[in-house]
mmCIF file of C-alpha atoms in Angstrom:
data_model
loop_
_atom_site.group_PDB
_atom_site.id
_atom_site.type_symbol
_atom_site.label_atom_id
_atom_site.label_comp_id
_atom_site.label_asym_id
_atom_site.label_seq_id
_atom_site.Cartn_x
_atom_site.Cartn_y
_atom_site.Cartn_z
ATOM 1 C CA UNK A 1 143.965 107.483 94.516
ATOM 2 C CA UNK A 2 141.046 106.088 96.312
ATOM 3 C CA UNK A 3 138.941 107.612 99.013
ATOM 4 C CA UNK A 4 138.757 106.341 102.814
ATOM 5 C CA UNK A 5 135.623 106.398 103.917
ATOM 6 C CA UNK A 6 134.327 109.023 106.372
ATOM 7 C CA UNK A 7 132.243 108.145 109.461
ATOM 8 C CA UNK A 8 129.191 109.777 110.123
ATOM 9 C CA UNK A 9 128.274 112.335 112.903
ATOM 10 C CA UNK A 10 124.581 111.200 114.552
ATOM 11 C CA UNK A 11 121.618 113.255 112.145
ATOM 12 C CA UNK A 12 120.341 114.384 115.659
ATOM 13 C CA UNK A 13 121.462 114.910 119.365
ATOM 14 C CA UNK A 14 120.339 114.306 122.533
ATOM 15 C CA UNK A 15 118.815 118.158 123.144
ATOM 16 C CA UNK A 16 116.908 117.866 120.005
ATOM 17 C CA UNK A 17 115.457 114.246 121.196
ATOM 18 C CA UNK A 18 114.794 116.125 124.126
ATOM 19 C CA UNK A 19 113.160 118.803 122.632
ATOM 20 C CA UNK A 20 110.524 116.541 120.847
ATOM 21 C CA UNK A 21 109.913 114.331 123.504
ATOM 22 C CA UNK A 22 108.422 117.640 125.699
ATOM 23 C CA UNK A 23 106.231 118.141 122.243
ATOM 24 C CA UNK A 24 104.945 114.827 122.640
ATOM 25 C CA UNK A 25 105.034 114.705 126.396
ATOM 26 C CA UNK A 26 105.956 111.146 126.573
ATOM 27 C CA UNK A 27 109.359 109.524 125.594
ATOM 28 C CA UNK A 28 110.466 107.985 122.634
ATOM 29 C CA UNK A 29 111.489 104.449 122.799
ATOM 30 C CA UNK A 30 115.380 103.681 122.687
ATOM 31 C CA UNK A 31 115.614 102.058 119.236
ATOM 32 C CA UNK A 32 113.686 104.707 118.177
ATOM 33 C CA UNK A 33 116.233 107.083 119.545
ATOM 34 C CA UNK A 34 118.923 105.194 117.743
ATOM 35 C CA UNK A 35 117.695 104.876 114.476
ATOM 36 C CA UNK A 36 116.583 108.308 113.869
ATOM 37 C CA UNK A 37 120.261 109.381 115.000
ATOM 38 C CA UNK A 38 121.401 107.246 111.867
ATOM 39 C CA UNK A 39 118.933 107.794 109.656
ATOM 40 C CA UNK A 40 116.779 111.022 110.367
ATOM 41 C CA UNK A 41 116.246 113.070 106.816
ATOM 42 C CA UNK A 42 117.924 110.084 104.654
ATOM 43 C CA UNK A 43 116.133 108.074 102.349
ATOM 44 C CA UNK A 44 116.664 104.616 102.088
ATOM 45 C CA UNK A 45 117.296 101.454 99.276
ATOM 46 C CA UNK A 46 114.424 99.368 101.599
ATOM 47 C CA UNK A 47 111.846 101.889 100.720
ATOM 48 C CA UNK A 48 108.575 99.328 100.444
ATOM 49 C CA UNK A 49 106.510 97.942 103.129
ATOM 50 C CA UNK A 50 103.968 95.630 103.110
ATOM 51 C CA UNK A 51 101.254 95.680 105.441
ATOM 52 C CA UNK A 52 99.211 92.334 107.029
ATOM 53 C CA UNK A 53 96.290 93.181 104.088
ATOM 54 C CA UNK A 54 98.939 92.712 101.473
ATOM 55 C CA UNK A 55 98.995 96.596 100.656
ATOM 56 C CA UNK A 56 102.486 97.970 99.141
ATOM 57 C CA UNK A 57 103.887 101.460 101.180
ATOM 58 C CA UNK A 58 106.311 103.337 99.980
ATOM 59 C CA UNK A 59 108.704 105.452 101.968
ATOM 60 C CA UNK A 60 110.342 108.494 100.513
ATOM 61 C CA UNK A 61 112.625 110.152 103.091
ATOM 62 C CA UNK A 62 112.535 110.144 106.744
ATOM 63 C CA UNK A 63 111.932 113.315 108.508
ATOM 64 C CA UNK A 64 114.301 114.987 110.164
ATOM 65 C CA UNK A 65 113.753 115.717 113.900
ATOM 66 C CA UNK A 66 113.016 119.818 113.721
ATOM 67 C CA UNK A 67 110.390 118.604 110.476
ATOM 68 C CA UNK A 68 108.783 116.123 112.942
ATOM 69 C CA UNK A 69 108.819 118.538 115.519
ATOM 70 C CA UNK A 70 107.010 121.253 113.843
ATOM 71 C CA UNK A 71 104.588 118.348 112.200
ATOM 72 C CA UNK A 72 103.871 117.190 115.889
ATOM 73 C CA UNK A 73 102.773 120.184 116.694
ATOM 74 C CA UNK A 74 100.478 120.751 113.608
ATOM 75 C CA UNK A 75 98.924 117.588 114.178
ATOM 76 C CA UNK A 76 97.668 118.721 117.745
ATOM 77 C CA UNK A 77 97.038 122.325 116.834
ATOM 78 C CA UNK A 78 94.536 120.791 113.777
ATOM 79 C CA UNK A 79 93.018 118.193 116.661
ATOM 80 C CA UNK A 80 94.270 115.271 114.984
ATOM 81 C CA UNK A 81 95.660 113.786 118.327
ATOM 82 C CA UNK A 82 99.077 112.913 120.026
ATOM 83 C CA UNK A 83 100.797 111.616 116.457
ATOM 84 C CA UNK A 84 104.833 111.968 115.410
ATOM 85 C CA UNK A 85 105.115 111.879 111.969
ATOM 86 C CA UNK A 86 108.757 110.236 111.486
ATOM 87 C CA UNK A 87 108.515 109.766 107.041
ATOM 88 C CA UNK A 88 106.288 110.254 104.636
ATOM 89 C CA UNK A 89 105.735 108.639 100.670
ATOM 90 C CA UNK A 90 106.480 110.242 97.437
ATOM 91 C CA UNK A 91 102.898 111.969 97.635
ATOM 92 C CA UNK A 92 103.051 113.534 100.934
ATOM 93 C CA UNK A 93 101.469 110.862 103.317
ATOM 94 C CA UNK A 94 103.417 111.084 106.777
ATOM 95 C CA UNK A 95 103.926 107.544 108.540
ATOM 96 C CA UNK A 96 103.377 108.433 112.127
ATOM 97 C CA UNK A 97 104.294 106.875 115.629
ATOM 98 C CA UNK A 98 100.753 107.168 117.413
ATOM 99 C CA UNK A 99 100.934 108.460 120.945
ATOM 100 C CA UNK A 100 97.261 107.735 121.443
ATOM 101 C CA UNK A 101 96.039 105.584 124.310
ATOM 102 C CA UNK A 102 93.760 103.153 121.736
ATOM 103 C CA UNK A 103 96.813 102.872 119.011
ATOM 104 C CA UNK A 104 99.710 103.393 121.514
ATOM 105 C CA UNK A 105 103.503 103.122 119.594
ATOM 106 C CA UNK A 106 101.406 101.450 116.408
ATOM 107 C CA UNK A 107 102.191 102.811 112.946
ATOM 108 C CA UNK A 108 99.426 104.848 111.320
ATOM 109 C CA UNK A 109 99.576 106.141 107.903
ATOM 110 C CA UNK A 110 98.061 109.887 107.605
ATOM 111 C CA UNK A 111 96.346 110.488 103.997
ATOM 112 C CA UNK A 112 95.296 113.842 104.899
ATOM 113 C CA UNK A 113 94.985 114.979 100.925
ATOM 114 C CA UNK A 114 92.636 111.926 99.874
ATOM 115 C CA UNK A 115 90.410 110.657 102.057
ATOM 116 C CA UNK A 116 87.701 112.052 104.361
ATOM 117 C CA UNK A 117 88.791 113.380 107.765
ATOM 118 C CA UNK A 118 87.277 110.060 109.508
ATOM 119 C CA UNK A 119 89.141 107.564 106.862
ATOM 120 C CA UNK A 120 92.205 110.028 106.836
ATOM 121 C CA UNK A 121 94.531 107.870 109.738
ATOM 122 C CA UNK A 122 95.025 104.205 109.155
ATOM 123 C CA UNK A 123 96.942 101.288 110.842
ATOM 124 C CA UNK A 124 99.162 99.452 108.743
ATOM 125 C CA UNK A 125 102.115 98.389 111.778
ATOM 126 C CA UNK A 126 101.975 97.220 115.198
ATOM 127 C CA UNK A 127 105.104 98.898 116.009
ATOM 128 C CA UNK A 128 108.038 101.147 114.931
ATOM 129 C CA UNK A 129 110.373 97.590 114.709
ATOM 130 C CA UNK A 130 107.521 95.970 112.998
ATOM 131 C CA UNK A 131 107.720 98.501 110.511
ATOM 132 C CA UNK A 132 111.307 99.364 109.781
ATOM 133 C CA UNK A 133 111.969 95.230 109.759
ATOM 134 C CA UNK A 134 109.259 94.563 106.986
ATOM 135 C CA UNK A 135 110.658 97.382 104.843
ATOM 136 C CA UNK A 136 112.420 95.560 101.642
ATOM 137 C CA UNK A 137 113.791 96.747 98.401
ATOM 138 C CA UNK A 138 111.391 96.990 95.509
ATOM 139 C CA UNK A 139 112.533 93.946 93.973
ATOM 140 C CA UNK A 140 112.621 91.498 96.585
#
């Protein structure tokens, strides 16, 4: 006998959306919103991303919202500014939405276990979309 296939309940709600937008104190943009209700603590076959200097990202899992939540709030408490950490790699590097005013909604990878604490956030998306669009299996 086969199997019908079941539709999925949204990974988040609207409270918990809520709930991390008064962490951040600003508001998350829509597609934003929608994708993390899809795909919040799933991984993903389109798991590379290549950045504009040619370098190869990979993405693990993305977080779910209480994980980003908590994370959020880390980031601030350790003065590493207004930064939502939304995935991370197979080595523990979160990608992060920055909430910044100089790198506002850009995507900033934070390699807080190799690097020095001035080399330890780096750009490598203009944008959440930018991001998510460029990410391709690894065998293109």
């Amino acid at each position: 006998m086969k199997l019908k296939n079941l539709t999925i309940a949204p990974r988040t709600g609207n409270k918990s959306i809520e709930y991390l937008e008064n962490i951040l104190e600003d508001k998350l943009t829509d597609n934003f919103k929608i994708f993390m209700k899809k795909y919040a603590g799933l991984s993903v076959i389109e798991d590379f991303y290549e950045d504009k200097n040619g370098n190869q990202w990979e993405l693990q899992t993305f977080d779910g919202i209480m994980s980003m939540a908590q994370l959020t709030k880390e980031f601030k408490e350790n003065g590493w500014g207004s930064k939502m950490p939304f995935a991370y790699d197979p080595g523990g590097w979160h990608y992060c939405i920055s909430y910044e005013v100089e790198s506002y909604h850009k995507i900033i990878v934070n390699r807080w276990n190799d690097h020095l604490p001035e080399e330890q956030f780096l750009i490598i998306a203009d944008s959440f979309e930018e991001f998510i669009n460029g990410l391709h299996a690894k065998h293109k």
